[in-house]
Structure formats: C-alpha cells, structure tokens
Coordinates of C-alpha atoms in Angstrom, one line a residue:
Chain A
X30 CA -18.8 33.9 -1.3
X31 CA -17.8 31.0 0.9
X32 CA -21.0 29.7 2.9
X33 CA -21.6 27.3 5.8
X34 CA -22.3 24.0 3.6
X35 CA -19.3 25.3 1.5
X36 CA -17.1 25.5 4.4
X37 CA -18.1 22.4 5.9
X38 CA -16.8 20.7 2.5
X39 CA -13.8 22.4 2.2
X40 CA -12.9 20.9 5.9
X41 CA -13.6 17.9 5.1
X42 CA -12.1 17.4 1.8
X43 CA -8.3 19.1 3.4
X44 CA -9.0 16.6 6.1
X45 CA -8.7 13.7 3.6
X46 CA -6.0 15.9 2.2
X47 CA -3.4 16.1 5.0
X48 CA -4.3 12.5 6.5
X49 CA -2.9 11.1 3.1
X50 CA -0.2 13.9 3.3
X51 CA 0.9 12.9 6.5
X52 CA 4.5 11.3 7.1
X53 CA 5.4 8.8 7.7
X54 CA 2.2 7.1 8.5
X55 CA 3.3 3.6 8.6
X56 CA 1.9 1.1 6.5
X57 CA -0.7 3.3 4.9
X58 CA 0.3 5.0 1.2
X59 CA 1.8 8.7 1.8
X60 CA 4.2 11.2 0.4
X61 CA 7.0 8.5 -0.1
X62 CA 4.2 5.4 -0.6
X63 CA 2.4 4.4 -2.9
X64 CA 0.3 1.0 -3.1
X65 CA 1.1 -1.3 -6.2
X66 CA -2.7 0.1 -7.4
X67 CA -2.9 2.6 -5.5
X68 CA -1.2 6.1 -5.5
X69 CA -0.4 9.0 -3.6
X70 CA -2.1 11.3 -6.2
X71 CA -4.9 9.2 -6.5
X72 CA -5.9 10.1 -2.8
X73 CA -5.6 13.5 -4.1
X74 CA -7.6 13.3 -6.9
X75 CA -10.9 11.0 -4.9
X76 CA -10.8 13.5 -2.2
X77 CA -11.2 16.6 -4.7
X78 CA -13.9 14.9 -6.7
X79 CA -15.9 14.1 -3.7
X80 CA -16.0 17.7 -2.4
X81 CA -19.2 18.9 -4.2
X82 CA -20.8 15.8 -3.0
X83 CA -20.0 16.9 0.2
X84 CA -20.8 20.3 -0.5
X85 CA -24.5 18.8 -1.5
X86 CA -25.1 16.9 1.1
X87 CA -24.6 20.0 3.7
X88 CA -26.4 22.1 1.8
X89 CA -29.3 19.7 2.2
X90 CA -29.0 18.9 5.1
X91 CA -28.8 22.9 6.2
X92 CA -32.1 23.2 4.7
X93 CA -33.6 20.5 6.8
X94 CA -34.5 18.3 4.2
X95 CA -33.5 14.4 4.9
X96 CA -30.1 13.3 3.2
X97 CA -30.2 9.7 1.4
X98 CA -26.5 9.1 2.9
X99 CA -26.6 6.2 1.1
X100 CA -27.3 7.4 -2.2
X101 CA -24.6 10.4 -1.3
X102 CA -21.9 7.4 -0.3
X103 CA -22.4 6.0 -3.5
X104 CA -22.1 8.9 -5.7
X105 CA -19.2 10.4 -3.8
X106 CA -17.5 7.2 -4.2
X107 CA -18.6 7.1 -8.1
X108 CA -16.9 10.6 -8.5
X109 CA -13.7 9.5 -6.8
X110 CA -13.7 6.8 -8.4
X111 CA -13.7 7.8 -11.6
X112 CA -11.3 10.8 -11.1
X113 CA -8.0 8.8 -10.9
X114 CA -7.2 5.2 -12.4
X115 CA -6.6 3.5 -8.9
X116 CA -8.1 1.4 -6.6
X117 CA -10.1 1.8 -3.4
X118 CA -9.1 5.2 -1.8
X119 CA -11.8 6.5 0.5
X120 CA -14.8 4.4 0.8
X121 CA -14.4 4.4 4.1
X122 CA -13.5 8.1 4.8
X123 CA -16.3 9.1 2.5
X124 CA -18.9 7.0 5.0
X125 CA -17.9 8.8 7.6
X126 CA -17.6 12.4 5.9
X127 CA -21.0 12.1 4.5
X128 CA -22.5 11.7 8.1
X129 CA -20.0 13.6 9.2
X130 CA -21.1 16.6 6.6
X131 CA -25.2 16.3 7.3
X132 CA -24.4 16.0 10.9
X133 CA -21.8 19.8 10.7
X134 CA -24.9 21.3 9.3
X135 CA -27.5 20.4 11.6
X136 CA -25.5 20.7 15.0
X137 CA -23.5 23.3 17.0
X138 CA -19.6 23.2 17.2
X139 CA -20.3 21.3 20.6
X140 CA -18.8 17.5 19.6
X141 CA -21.3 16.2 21.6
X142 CA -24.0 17.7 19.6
X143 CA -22.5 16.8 16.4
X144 CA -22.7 13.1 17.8
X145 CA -26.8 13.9 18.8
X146 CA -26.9 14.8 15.3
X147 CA -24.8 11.9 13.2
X148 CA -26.6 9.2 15.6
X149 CA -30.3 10.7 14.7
X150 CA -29.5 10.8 11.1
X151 CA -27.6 7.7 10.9
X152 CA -30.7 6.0 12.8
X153 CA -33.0 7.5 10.5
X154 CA -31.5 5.5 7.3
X155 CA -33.6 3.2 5.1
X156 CA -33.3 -0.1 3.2
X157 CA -32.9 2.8 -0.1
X158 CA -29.7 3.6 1.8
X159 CA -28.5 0.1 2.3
X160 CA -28.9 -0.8 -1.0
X161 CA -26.3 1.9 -2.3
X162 CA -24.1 1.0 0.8
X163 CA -23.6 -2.0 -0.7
X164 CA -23.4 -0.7 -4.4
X165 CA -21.1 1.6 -2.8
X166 CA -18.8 -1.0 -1.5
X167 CA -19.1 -3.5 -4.7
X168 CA -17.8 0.2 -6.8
X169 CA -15.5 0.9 -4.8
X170 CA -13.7 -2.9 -4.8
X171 CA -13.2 -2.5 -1.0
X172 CA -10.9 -5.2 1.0
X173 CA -12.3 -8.1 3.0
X174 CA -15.7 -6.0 2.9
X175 CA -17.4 -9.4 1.2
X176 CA -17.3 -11.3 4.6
X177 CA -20.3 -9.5 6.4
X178 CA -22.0 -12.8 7.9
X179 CA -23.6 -14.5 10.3
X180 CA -25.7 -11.2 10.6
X181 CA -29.1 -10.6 8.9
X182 CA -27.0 -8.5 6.6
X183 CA -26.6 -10.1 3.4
X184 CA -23.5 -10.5 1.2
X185 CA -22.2 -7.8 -0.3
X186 CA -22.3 -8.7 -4.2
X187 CA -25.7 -8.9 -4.1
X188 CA -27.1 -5.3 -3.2
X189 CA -30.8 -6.3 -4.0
X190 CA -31.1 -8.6 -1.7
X191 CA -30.8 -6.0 1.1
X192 CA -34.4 -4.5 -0.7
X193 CA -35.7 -8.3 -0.1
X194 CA -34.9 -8.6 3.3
X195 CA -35.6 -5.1 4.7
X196 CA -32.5 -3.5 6.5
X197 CA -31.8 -0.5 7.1
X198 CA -28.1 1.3 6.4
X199 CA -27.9 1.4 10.1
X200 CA -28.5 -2.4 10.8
X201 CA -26.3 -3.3 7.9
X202 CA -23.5 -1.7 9.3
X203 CA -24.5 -2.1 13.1
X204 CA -23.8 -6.2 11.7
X205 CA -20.6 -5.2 10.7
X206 CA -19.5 -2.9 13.8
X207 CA -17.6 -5.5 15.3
X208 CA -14.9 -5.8 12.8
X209 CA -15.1 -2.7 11.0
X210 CA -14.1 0.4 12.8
X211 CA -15.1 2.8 10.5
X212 CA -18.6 1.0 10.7
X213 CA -18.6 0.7 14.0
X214 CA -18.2 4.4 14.5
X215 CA -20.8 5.7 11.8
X216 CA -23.5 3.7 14.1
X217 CA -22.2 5.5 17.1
X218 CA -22.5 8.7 16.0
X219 CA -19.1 9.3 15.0
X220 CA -18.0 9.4 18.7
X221 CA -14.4 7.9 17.6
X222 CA -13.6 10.7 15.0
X223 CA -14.7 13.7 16.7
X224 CA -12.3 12.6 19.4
X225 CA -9.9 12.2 16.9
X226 CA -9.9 15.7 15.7
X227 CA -10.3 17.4 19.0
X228 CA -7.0 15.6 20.1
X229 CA -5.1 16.8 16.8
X230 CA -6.4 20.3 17.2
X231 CA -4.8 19.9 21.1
X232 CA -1.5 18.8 19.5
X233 CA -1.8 20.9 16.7
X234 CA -0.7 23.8 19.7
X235 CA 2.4 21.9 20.4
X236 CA 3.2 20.7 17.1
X237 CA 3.7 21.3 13.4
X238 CA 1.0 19.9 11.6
X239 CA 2.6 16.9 10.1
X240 CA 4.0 15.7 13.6
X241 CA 0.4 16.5 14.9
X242 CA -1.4 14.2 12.6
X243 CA 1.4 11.4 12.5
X244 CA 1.6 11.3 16.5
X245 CA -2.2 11.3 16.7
X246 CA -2.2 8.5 14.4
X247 CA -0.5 6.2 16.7
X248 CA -2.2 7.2 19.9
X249 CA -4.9 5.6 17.9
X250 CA -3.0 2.5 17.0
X251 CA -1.4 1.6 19.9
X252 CA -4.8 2.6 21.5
X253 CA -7.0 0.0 19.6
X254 CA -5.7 -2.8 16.8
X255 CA -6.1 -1.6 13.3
X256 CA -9.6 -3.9 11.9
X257 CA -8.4 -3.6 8.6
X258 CA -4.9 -5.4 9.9
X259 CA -7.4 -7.8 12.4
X260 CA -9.8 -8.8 9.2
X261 CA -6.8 -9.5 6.9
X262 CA -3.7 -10.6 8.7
X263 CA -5.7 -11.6 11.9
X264 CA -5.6 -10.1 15.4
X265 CA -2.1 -11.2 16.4
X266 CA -0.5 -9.4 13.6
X267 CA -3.2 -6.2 14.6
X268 CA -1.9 -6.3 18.4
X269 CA 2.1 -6.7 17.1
X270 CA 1.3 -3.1 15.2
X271 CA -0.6 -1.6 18.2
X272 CA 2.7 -2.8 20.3
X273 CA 5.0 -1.3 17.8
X274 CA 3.1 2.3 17.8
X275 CA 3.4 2.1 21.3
X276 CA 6.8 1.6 21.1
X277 CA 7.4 4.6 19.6
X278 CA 5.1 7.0 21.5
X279 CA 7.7 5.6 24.6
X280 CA 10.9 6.4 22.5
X281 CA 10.0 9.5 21.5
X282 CA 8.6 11.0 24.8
X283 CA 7.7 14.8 24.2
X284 CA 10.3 15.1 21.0
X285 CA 8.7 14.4 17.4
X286 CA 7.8 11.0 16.6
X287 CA 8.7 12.0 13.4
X288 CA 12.3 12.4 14.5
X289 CA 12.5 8.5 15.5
X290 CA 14.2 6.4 13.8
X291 CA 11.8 3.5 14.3
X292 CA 8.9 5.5 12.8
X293 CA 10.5 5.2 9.4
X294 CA 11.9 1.7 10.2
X295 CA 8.0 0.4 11.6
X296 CA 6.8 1.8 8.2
X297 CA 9.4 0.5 6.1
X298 CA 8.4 -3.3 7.6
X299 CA 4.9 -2.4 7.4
X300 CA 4.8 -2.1 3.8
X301 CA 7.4 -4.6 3.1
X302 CA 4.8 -7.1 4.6
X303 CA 1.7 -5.6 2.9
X304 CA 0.0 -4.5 6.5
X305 CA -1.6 -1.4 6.1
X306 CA -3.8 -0.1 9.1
X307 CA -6.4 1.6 6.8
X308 CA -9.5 1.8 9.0
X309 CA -7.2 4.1 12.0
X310 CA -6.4 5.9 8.6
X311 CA -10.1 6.8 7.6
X312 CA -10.7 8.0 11.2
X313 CA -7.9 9.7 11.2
X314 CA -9.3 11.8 7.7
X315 CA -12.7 12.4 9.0
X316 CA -10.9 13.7 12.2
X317 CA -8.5 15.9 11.0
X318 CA -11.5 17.3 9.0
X319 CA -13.4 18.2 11.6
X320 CA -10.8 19.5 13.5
X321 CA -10.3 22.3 10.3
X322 CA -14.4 22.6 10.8
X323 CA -13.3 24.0 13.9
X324 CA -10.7 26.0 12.6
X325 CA -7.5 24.5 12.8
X326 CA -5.2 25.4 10.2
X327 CA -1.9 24.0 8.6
Chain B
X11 CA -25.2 16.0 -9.1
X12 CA -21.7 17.2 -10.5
X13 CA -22.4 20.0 -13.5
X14 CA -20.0 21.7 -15.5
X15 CA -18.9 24.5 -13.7
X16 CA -18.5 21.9 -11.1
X17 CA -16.4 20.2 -12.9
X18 CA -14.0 23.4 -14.0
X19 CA -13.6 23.7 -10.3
X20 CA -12.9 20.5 -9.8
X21 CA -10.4 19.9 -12.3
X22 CA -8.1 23.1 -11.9
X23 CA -8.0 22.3 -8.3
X24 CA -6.7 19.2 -9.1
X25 CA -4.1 20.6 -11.2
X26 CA -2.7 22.9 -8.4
X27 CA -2.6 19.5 -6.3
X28 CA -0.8 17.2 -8.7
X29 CA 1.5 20.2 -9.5
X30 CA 2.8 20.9 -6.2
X31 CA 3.0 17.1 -5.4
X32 CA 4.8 16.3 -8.2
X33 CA 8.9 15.5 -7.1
X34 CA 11.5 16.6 -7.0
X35 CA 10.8 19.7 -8.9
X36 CA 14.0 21.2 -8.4
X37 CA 13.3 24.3 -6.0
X38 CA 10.1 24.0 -5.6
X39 CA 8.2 23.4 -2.3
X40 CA 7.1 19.4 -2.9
X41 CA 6.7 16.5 -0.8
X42 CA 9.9 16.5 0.8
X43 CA 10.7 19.9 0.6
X44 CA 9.2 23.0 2.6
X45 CA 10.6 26.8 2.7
X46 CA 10.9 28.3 5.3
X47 CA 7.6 29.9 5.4
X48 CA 5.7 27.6 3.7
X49 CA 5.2 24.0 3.9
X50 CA 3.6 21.4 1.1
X51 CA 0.6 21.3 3.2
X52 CA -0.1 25.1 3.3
X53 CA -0.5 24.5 -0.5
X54 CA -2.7 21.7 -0.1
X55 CA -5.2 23.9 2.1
X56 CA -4.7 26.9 -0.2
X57 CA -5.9 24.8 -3.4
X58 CA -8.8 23.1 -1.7
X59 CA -9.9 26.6 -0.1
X60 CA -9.9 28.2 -3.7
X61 CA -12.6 25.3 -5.2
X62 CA -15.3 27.5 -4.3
X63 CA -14.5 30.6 -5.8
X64 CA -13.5 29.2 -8.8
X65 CA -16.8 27.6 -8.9
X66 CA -18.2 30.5 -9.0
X67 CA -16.6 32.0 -11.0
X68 CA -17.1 29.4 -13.7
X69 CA -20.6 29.2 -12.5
X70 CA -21.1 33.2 -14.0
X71 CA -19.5 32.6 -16.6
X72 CA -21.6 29.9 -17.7
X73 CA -24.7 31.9 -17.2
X74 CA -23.2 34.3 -19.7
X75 CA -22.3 37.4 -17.2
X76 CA -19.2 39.3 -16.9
X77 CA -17.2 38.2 -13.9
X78 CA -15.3 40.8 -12.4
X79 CA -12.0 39.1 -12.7
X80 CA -9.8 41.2 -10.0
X81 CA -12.4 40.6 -7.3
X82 CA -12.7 36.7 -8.2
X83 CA -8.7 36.6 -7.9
X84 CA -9.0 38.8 -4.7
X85 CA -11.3 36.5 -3.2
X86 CA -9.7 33.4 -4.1
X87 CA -6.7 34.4 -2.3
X88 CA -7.8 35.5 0.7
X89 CA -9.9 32.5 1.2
X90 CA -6.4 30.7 0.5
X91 CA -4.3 32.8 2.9
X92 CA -6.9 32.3 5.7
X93 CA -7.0 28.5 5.2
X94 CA -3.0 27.9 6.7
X95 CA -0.5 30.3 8.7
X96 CA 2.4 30.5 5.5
X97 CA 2.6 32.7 2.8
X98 CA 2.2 33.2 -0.4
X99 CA 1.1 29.8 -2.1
X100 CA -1.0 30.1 -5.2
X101 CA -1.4 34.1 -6.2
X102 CA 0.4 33.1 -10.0
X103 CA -2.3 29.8 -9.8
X104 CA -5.3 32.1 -9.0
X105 CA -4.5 34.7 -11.5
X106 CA -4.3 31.7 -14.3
X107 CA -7.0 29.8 -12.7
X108 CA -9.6 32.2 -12.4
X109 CA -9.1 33.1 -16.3
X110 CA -8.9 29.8 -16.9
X111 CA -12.2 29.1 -15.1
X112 CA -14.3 31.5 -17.1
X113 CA -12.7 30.8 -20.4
X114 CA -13.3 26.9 -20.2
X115 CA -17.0 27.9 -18.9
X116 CA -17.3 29.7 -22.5
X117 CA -15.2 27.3 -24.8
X118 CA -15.9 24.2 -26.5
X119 CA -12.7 22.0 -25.3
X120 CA -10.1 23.5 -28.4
X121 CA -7.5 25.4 -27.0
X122 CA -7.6 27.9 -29.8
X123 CA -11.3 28.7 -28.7
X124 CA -10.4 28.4 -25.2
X125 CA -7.2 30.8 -25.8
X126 CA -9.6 33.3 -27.7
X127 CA -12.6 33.2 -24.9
X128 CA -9.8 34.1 -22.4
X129 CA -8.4 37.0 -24.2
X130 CA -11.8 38.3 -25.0
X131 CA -12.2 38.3 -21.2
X132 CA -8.8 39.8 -20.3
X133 CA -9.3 42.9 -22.4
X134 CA -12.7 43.2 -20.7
X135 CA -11.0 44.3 -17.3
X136 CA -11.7 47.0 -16.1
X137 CA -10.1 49.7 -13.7
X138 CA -11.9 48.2 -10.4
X139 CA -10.4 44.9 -11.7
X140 CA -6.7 46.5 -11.4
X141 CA -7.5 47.7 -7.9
X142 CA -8.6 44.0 -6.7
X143 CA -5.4 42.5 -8.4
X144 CA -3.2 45.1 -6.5
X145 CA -5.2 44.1 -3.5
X146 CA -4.4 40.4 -4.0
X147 CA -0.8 40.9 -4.6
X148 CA -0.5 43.0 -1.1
X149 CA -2.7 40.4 0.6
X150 CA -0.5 37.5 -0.6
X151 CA 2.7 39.8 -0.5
X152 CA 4.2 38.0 -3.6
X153 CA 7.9 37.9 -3.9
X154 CA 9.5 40.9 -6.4
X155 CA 5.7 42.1 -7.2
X156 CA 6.4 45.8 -6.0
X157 CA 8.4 46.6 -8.6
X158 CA 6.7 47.1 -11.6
X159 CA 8.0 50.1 -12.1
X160 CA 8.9 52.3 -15.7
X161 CA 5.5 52.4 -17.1
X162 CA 2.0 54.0 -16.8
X163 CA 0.9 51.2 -14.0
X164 CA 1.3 52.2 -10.1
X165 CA 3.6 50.6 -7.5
X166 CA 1.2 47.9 -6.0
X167 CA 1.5 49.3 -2.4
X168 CA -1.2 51.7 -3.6
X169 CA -4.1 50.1 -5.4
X170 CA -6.3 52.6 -5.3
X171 CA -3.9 54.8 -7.5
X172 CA -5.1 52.4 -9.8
X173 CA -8.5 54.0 -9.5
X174 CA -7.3 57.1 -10.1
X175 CA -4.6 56.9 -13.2
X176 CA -7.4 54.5 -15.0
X177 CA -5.6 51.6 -15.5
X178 CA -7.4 48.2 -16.5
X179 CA -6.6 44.8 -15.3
X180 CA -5.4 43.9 -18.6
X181 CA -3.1 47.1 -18.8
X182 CA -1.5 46.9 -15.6
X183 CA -0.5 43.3 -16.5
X184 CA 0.6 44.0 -19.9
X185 CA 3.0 46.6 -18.3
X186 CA 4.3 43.4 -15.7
X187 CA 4.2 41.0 -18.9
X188 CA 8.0 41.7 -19.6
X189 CA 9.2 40.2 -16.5
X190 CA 7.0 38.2 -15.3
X191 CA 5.5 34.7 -16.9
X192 CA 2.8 34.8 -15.4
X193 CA 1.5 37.9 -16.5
X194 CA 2.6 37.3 -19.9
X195 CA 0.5 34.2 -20.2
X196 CA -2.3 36.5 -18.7
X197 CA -2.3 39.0 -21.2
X198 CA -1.6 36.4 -24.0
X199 CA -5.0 34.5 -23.4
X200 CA -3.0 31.8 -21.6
X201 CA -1.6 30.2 -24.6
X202 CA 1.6 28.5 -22.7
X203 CA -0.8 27.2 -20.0
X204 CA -2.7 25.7 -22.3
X205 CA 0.2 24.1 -24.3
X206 CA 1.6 22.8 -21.0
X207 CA -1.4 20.7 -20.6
X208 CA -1.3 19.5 -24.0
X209 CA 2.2 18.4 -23.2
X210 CA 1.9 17.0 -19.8
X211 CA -1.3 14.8 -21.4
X212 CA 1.2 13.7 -24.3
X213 CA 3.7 12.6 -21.4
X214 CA 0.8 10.8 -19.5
X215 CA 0.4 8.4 -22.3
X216 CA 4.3 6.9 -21.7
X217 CA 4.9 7.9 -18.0
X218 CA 3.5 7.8 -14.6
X219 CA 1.8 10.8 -13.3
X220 CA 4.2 12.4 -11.9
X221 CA 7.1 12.1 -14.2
X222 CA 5.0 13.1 -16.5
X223 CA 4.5 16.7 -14.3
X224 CA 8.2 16.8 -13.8
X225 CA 9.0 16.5 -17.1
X226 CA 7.1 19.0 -18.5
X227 CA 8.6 21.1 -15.7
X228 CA 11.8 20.5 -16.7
X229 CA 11.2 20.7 -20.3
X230 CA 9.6 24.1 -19.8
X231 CA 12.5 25.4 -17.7
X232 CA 14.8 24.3 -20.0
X233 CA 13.3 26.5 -22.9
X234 CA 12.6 29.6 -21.0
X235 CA 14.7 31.3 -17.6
X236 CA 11.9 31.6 -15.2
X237 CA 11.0 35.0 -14.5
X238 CA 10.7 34.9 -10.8
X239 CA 14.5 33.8 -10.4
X240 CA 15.2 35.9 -12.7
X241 CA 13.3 38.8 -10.8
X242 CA 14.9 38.1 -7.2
X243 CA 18.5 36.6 -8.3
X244 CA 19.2 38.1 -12.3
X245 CA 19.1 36.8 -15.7
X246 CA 22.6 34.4 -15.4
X247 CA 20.8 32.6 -12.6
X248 CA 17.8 32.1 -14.4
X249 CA 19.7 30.9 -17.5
X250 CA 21.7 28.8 -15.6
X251 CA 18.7 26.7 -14.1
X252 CA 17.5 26.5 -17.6
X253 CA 21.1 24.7 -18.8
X254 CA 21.1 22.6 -15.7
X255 CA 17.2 21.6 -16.5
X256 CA 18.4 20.9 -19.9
X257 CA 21.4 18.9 -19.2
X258 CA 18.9 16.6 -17.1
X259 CA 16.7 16.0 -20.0
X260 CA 19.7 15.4 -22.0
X261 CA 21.3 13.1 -19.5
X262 CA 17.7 11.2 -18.9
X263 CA 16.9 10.5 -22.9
X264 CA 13.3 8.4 -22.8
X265 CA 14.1 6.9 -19.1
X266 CA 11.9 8.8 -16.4
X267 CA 14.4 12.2 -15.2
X268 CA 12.9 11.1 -11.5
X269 CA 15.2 8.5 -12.0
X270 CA 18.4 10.5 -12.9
X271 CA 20.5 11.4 -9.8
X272 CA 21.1 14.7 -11.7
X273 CA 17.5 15.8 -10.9
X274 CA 17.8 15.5 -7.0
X275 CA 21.1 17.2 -6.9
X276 CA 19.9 20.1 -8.5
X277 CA 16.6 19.9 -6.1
X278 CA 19.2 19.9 -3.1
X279 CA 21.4 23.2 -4.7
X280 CA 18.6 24.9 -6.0
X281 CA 17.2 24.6 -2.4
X282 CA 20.0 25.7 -0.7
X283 CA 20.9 28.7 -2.6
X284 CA 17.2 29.7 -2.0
X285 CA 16.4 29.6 -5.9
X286 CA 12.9 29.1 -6.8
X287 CA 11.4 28.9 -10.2
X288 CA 7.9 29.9 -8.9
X289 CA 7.1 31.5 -12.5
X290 CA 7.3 28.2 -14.5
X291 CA 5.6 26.3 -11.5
X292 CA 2.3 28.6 -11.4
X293 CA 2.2 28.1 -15.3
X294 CA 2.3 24.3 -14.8
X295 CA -0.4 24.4 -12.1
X296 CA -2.9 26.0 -14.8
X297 CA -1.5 23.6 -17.2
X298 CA -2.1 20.2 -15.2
X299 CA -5.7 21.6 -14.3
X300 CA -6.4 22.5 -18.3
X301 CA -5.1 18.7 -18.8
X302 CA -7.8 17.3 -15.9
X303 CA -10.2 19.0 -17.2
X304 CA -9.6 17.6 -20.6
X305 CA -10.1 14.4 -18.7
X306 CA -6.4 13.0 -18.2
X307 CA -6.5 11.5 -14.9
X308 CA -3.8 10.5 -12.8

C-alpha cells in the first residue's frame, strides 16, 4: 500500500519531525521553545502539510518526468503555510527536501549518487523556477533573505524581475551560496545533508535518538558558523556559538550531551539573546530525513 | 495539487501529532515524558507512517467503494510499528482514524452526517474485517486487549476463530464496547470523537493550542474514568483520576490548567504509579484531527 515516492515522503516529513523534536537544540524552537510567532506545533503542522507535496514531487520524478522544483517549493511552502497561524517554519528545509525528494527517486541509496542526481536536477532549473523561489521566499516571510546583492540576482520582493533578467533557480541561489547555507548546499547537490544524515544514522547505533540528533547538531555548529547567526548577528556572534558547541562536545566526551548542564544553559542564553542557528537546523531536517530513507528508525 | 482525501489524511494526522504533543497530559507519554518502551518520538514516526494508509483509505471511500475497514486498520499499524523500535503507539488512533477517514470522505462537514456515514460503515464489517482487527491488536500487542472475554467474540490470540464463529468487525467490538472507550465510540459512529473536536475548536477560540488540547483532556477525564486504567488498575483508580482531573479544572477556573501546579503534580504521580489514561487520549487524537479537518489550525 506504501510505494517508493510514498516512502520517500514519509522520510522526509519525520525528518522535519524529529529535528524540531529534538532537545535541547539550542537556540532553535523545540519541545520546551517556542518563538514569540513561532510554535512548536506549528513545525508540526508545516511539515505534515507539506508531505503530499513531497509525495508529488517523487512520484514525478520516479516517472522521469522533469520536476519544476521551484513551482513544488512554492506550493509546499503555500500548504505549510497555511496549515498553522505562525511564521516562517520550513522554507529552508522544504528547498532542500524538494531536491532532496526528486533526487531519492532518481538515484540509488549510494549518497554519492543521490548527490549526481540533486546536482543534475538542481542544474537543470529555469528562470520558471526562480521566479517561484522568490515567491516562495516573499510567502514564506523569510529572515534577512531580502539582502541577495551585489549578484545578478535581483531583490527578493520583486519575483518578476528574475523573468526580465533571465536566471535560472540555480544561479539565483548559487548568488546567495556564500551566506546561506541551505543555498549553498542545494547548488552542491546536497553534499552537506547527506553527510548529515549518514553521521546521525552512525550515532544513531550508539545513541538514543534524541541524543543522536542533538549531538549531531553541534558537530555541525561547532564545525561551521551558523549563516542565519552570521547574516543577522554577524560573524563574531556566529564563531562565539560554534565555540560554545564545541565546548560542549569537550565536556561531554562519550557521555550524552544531553546530560550537560551547559547544553541547557547554551540554550537558555541563546534564546534569551534572540540567536537562533536556523540554517544548521534545516540541514539538520533534510539529514535526519534521509537518514530514515535509509532506514533509520526512532 | 492537495485534493480532498488528501486533505482527510492530512488533517487526522495532524490531530495524532498535536494530541500527543500536547503537555502535560497527566500520564500520558508527551514532550517530556516517555515510558519505558515508548518514547514521544516513536509516536511521532507512528503518525507520519499512517498518512498513507489513511489516504487511501479516504481515497476509496470517496470513489464510493466499500473499504475493508479491518485490513485498512491492519495495515495502518503495521506500517506504524515498523516505522520505530517501541510499542504500541496509535492502535486506539487507527481504529478511530481509519472510520473517521472514510466517514469524512462521505459527509458534508455536520457531525450528525458524519456520525451517521460512520455507523453506516461500522455495521458494514464483515467477518474478514474481525480477523484483520484481531490481527492488528496482536501485531501492536495492546495493553488489556486479550481479554474480551464473556461473550460470543474470541480471545484475540486467535483471529482466525473469528473466521470461523462468524463474527463481524462491528460485533466483536460491540462485545469490547463495555470496557473499553474506544470501542464504544467505534460502534457508536464515533459520536464522542466528534464532540471532542467540537470542544477542543470552542477552546481554541480563548486559548493557545495546547491548553486548548489539555483542556479538553482534562475535561473529558473528568466526566468519564478512562477505560484503559480502569482495565489494567480497576474502577477506584480510574475514578480517582477523574476527581483529581476535576479538582484541576475546578482549581484552574478560566486561567490556562498548564498553568496550575496541580496539573504537573498529577503528571509526576500518575507517571510514577505507571497510570495511563490511553482510552481518553486515543479519543482526543480522533477528536483534534476531526477539529483540523474542520479547519482549526494551531
């Protein structure tokens, strides 16, 4: 009853499911934290809504025919959207689980295949697909998103001009790639996120779930400054955070991060100060999703 | 690209989400609160594993064809089991949901029609039904289930006794309907679902999401002993939860019970003696979908 493009959504959509879930994740909204617009169970409610998008957009792609990932961003952001009374949730996850989704049907399990795959499709994009990146973004209300210059890419609020000036959803976000690491991984093929979820699957083994996710969230930040931090706090305050996970990892050695005290004490000032390290979060979701592709279960 | 049965799916999925996030519901797994065999993000996976079949199910019933109701449920739940390592998280959801799904497939948005469509399709079970339900209940391996004993309807370690004697779905849960909820609201064309989600959309209008699910949780325990404490601990117990869930609301008046101390002390006993009002928390599940569906969002 359950096929392949069915599957491939239902990964994808617990993905978003336990990143959110996860705990404490400092600075980002979870069980215990919620954002002044933004909820817990509004994370819940996009990811759910967005799952037969995702559900399309494999079965699509299964059948070979070409997926408009713009077009698929913006209606999977529409649906979220509109299922809960928030703000942003997932813009960012969604752009990488809608090339993440075309890329699962088309490829093998091998990672490196799924990146062939994501790269192909992501270079095969068209100035159709811009255009609802951008009506994507402007939906979904997106933070410091509006500040895509000194690139061919135009501003955001004005989606028709990308029509005008003839860029593809590629080069719009291959303009943005150096501050956004969610962009900056869709034009790579998703290399960052597939890592992601092979390393939670590997800690997954040693691990409950929870700890798995958390702990692989912070290899990531102390790994590589939050952009979401960098773009809006600048990239002293990113390093400071990457410091601070690192930190951590050291204190907690081979016991749970999620037995430290200064887990709960990093998210506590985290939120206190209004520094959330979203884009590590949206990698986190698309990885964790692939790594239930692949069969890892809570 | 969203249609209708979609959008069933969807929204009772939804409902399982919010229900089991919602916190503290006293005894209940929630976000801070796992057994021992089951942790908040098994449910998570369960729900988002079930979407499919639920489609599907609302996808038949749409097309006007009889869905076989037993195998639906049977499905539902062993895609759930096989999408985390605890037990048993959603068999009382599934058996409400997939009813659900078919009746809101069939009904204009009235509860009375929606309450009539459903029992029109109960008392269409048939024997093969009964044997996928007894199926379901081994496969999920549902607490106190065994026993329904001192009527025409086989122990459940033996569904294909089922076959045999020529029992219906709808029979075999008429004879469970006396002690258990669930399979009261089953047989009853899921009238108390229904008028949970009724209520928890009434709450919505004055409260937050998730004191308005807690609310109704409490207000529902506070009417009627939950049947699966009763089952595994007696009737005192169960009444007794229902005074302390009373004394709450009583103690709360119009300010949110999350905000009561009352409510987390009786989280921590209720957790501690092991007592678990699973009954009243399946019914809610249904309910909070039923109330998505009618488009409350959270």
């Amino acid at each position: 009853m359950v096929n392949e493009p069915e599957r491939i959504a239902v990964s994808l959509t617990l993905g978003a499911l336990l990143e959110v879930s996860s705990w404490p994740k400092p600075g980002n909204v979870h069980r215990t934290r919620d954002f002044d617009d933004t909820r817990f169970e509004h994370f819940l409610a996009s990811a759910v809504a967005a799952q037969p998008v995702l559900r399309e957009v494999a079965e699509m792609a299964t059948r070979g025919e070409r997926v408009p990932l713009g077009r698929y961003l913006y209606e999977a952001v529409r649906h979220s959207m509109s299922a809960h009374t928030g703000g942003n949730t997932n813009l960012g996850i969604l752009l990488l689980d809608v090339l993440l989704a075309s890329a699962l049907a088309r490829a093998s399990l091998d990672p490196s295949d799924v990146r062939r795959e994501a790269l192909k499709l992501a270079k095969e994009t068209e100035e159709r697909d811009a255009y609802y990146l951008y009506r994507a973004i402007r939906l979904a209300g997106a933070g410091g998103m509006r500040r895509i210059r000194g690139s061919r890419a135009p501003d955001v609020s004005r989606p028709e001009d990308v029509l005008e000036k003839g860029i593809t959803m590629y080069e719009a976000l291959q303009a943005a790639a150096h501050r956004d690491a969610v962009a900056e991984d869709w034009v790579r093929g998703l290399e960052r996120s597939l890592r992601i979820g092979l390393r939670v699957i590997e800690l997954r083994e040693e691990y409950d779930i929870n700890e798995a996710v958390v702990r692989t969230f912070l290899e990531e930040l102390a790994t590589r400054p939050d952009t979401l931090i960098w773009r809006k706090h600048g990239f002293r305050v990113a390093l400071r955070v990457s410091e601070a996970a690192q930190e951590i990892l050291r204190i907690a050695g081979d016991r749970p991060v999620t037995e430290t005290r200064a887990l709960y004490e990093l998210d506590r000032e985290l939120h206190e100060d209004g520094i959330n390290p979203g884009s590590t979060a949206d990698l986190l979701a698309a990885g964790v999703g692939y790594a239930c592709y692949l069969g890892m279960r809570p």
